[in-house]
PDB file of C-alpha atoms in Angstrom:
ATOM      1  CA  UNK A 270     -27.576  -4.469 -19.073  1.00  0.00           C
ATOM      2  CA  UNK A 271     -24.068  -4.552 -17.647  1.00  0.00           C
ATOM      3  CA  UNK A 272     -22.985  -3.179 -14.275  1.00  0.00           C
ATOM      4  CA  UNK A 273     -19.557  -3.343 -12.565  1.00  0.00           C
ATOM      5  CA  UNK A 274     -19.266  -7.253 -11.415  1.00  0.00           C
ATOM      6  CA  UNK A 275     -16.054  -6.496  -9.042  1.00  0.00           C
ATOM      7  CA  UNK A 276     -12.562  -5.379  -8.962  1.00  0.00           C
ATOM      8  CA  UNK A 277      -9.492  -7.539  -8.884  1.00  0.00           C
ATOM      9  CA  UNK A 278      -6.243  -6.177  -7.005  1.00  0.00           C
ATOM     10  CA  UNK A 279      -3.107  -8.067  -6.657  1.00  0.00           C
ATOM     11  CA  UNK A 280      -1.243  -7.440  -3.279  1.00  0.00           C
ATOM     12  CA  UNK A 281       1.752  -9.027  -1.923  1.00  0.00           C
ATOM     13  CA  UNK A 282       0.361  -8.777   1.594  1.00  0.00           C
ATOM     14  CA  UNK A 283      -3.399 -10.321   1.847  1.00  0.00           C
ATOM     15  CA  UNK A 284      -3.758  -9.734   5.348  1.00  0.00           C
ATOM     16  CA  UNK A 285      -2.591  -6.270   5.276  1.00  0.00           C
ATOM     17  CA  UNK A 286      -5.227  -5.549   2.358  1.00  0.00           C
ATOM     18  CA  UNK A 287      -7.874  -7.408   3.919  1.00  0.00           C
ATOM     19  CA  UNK A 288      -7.385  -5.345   6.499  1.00  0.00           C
ATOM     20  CA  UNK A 289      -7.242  -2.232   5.155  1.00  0.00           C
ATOM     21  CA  UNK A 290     -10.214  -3.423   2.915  1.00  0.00           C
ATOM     22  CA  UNK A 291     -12.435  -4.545   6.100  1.00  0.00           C
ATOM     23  CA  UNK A 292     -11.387  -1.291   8.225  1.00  0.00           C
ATOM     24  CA  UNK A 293     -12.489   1.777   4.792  1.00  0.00           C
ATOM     25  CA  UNK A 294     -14.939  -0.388   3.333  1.00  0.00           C
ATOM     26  CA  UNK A 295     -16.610  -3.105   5.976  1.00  0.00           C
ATOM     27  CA  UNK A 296     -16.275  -5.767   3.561  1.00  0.00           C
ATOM     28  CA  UNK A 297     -15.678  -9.775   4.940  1.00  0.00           C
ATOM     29  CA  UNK A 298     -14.071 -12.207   3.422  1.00  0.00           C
ATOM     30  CA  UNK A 299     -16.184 -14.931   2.184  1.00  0.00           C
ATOM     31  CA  UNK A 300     -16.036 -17.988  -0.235  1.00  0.00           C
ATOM     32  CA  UNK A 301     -13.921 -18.276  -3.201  1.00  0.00           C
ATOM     33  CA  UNK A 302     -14.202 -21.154  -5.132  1.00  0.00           C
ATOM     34  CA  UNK A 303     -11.208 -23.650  -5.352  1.00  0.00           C
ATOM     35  CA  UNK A 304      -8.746 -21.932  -8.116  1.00  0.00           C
ATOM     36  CA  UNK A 305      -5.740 -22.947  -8.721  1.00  0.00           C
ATOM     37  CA  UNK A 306      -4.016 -19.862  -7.714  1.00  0.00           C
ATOM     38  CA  UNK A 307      -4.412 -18.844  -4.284  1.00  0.00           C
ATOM     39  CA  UNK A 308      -6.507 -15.816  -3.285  1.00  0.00           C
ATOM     40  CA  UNK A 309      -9.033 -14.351  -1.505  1.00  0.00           C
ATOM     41  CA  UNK A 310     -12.762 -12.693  -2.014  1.00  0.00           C
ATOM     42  CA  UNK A 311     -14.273 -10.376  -0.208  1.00  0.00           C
ATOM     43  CA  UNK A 312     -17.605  -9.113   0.151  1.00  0.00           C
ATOM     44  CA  UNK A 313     -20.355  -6.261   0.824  1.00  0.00           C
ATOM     45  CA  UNK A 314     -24.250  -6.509   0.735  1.00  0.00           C
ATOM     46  CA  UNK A 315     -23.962 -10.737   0.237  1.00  0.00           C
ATOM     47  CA  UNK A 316     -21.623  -9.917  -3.319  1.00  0.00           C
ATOM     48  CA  UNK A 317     -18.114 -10.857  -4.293  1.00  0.00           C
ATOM     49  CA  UNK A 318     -17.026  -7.251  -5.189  1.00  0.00           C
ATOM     50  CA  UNK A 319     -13.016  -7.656  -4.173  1.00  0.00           C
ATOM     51  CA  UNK A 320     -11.278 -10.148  -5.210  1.00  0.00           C
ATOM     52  CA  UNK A 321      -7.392 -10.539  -4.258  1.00  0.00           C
ATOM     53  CA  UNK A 322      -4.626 -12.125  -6.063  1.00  0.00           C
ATOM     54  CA  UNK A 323      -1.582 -12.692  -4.464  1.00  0.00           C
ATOM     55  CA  UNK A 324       1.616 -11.490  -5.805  1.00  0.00           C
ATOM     56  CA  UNK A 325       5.427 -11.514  -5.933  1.00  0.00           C
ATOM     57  CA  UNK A 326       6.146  -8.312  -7.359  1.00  0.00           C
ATOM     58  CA  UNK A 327       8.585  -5.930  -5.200  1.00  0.00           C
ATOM     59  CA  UNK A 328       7.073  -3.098  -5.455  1.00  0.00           C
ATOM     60  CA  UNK A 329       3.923  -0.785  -5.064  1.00  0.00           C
ATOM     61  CA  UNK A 330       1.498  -0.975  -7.843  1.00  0.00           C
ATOM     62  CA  UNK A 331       2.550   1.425 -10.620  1.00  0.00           C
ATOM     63  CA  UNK A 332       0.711   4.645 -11.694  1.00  0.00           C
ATOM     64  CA  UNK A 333      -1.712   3.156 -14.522  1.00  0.00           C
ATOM     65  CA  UNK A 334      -4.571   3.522 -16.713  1.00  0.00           C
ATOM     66  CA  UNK A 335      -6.951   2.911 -13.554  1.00  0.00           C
ATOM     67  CA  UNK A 336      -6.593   5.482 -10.635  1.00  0.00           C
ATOM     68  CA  UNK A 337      -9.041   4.398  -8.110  1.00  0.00           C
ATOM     69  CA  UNK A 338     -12.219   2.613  -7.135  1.00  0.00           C
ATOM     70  CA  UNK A 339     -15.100   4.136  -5.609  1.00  0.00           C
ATOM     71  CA  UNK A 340     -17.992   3.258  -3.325  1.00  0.00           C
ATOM     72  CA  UNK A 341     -20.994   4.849  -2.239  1.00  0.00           C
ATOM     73  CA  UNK A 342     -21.554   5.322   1.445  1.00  0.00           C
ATOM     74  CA  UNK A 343     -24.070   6.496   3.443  1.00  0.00           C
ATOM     75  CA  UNK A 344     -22.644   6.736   7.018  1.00  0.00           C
ATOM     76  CA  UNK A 345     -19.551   9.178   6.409  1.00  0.00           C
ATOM     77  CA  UNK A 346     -18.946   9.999  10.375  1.00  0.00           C
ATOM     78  CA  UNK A 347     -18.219   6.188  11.197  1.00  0.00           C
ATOM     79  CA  UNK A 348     -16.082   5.486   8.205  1.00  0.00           C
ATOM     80  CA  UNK A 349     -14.229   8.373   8.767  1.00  0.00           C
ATOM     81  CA  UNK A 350     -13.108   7.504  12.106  1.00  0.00           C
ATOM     82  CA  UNK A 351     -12.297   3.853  11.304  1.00  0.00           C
ATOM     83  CA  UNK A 352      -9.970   5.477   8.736  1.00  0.00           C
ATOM     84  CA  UNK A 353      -8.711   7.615  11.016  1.00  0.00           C
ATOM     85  CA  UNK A 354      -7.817   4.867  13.901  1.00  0.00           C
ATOM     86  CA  UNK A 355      -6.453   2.772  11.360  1.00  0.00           C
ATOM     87  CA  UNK A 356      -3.661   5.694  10.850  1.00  0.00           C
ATOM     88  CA  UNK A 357      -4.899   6.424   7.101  1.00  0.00           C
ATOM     89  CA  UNK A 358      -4.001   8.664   4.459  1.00  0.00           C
ATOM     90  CA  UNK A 359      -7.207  10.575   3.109  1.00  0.00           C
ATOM     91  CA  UNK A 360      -8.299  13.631   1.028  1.00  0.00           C
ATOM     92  CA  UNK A 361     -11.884  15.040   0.848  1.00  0.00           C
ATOM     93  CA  UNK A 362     -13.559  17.100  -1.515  1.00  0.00           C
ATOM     94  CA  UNK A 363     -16.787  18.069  -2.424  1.00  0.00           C
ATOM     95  CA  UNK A 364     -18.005  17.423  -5.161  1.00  0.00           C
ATOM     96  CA  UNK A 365     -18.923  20.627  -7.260  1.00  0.00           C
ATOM     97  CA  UNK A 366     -22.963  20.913  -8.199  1.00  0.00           C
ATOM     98  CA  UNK A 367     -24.030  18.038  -5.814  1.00  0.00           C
ATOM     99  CA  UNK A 368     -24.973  17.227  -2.391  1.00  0.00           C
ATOM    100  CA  UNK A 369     -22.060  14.759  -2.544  1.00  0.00           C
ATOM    101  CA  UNK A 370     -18.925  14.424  -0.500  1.00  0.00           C
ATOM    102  CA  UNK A 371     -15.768  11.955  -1.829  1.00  0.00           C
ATOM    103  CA  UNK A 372     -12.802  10.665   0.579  1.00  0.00           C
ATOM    104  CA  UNK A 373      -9.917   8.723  -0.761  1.00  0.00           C
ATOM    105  CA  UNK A 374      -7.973   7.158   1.383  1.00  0.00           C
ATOM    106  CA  UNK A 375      -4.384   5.529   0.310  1.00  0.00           C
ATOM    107  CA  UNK A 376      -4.176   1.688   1.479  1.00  0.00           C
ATOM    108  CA  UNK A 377      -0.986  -0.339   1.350  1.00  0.00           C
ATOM    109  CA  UNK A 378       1.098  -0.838  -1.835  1.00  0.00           C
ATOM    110  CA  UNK A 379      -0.993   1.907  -3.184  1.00  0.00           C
ATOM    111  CA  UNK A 380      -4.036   1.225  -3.758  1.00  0.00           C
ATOM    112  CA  UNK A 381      -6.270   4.357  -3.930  1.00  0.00           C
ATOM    113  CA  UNK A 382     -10.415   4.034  -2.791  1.00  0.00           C
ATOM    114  CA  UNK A 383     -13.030   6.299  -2.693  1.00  0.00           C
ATOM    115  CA  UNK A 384     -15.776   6.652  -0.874  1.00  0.00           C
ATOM    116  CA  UNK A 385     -19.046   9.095  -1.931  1.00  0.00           C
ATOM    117  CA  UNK A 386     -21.217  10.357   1.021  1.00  0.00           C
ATOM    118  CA  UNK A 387     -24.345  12.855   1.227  1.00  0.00           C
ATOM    119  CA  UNK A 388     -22.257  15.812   2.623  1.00  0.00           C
ATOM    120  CA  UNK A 389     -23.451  18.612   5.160  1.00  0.00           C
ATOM    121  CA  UNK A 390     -24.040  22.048   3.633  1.00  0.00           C
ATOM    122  CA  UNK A 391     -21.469  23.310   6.651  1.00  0.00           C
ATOM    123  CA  UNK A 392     -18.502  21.360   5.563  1.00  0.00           C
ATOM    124  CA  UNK A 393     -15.563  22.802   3.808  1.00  0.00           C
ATOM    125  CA  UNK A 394     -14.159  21.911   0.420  1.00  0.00           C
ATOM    126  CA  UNK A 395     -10.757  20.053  -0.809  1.00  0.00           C
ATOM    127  CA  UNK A 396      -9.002  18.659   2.550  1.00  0.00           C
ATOM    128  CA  UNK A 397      -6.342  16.505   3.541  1.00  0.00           C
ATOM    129  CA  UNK A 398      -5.429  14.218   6.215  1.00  0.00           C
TER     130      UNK A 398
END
């Protein structure tokens, strides 16, 4: 059966999106074999889910066919104050007929995550930061 193997971004800044990457997500940066292009892959739960490609291109990615990435996540109040010390953009929602919360935060060069969370009944819809 298929399932999602990872997601590739290209950045022109690979410590910047590592470290945006390691600060919403918790992902490390682990082996990537030997390619001839340079790079970088990172990973969550022992899996190569990110993989970067570096890039000359001057500016942010353009709006395309894929919006975002999401990630499930089960420990909302910590993530949400890593993305708030690391000074990020974010929007949260709930989403309508579940017990499910989504945050997306805006990295560098505009790349767009989410992040799905078991929400409390208390909190209030649609938000930004």
């Amino acid at each position: 059966m298929p399932r999602l193997d990872h997601v590739t971004i290209e950045t022109r800044d690979a410590p910047q999106m590592i470290a945006f990457l390691e600060t919403v997500l918790g992902v490390r940066e682990g082996y990537r074999p030997p390619f001839a292009t340079p790079g970088h892959w990172l990973y969550l739960d022992e899996r190569p889910v990110i993989h970067l490609s570096l890039t000359s291109r001057s500016t942010d990615f353009p709006p395309g066919i894929f919006n975002h990435v999401a990630f499930s996540l089960y420990e909302f109040g910590p993530a949400l104050e890593r993305i708030k010390a690391g000074g990020y953009r974010y929007d949260y929602y709930d989403i309508p007929d579940t017990d499910l919360g989504q945050v997306f935060v805006y990295g560098p060069e505009g790349v767009k995550i989410e992040l799905q969370y078991p929400r409390r009944p208390e909190r209030a819809s649609g938000h930004s930061m």
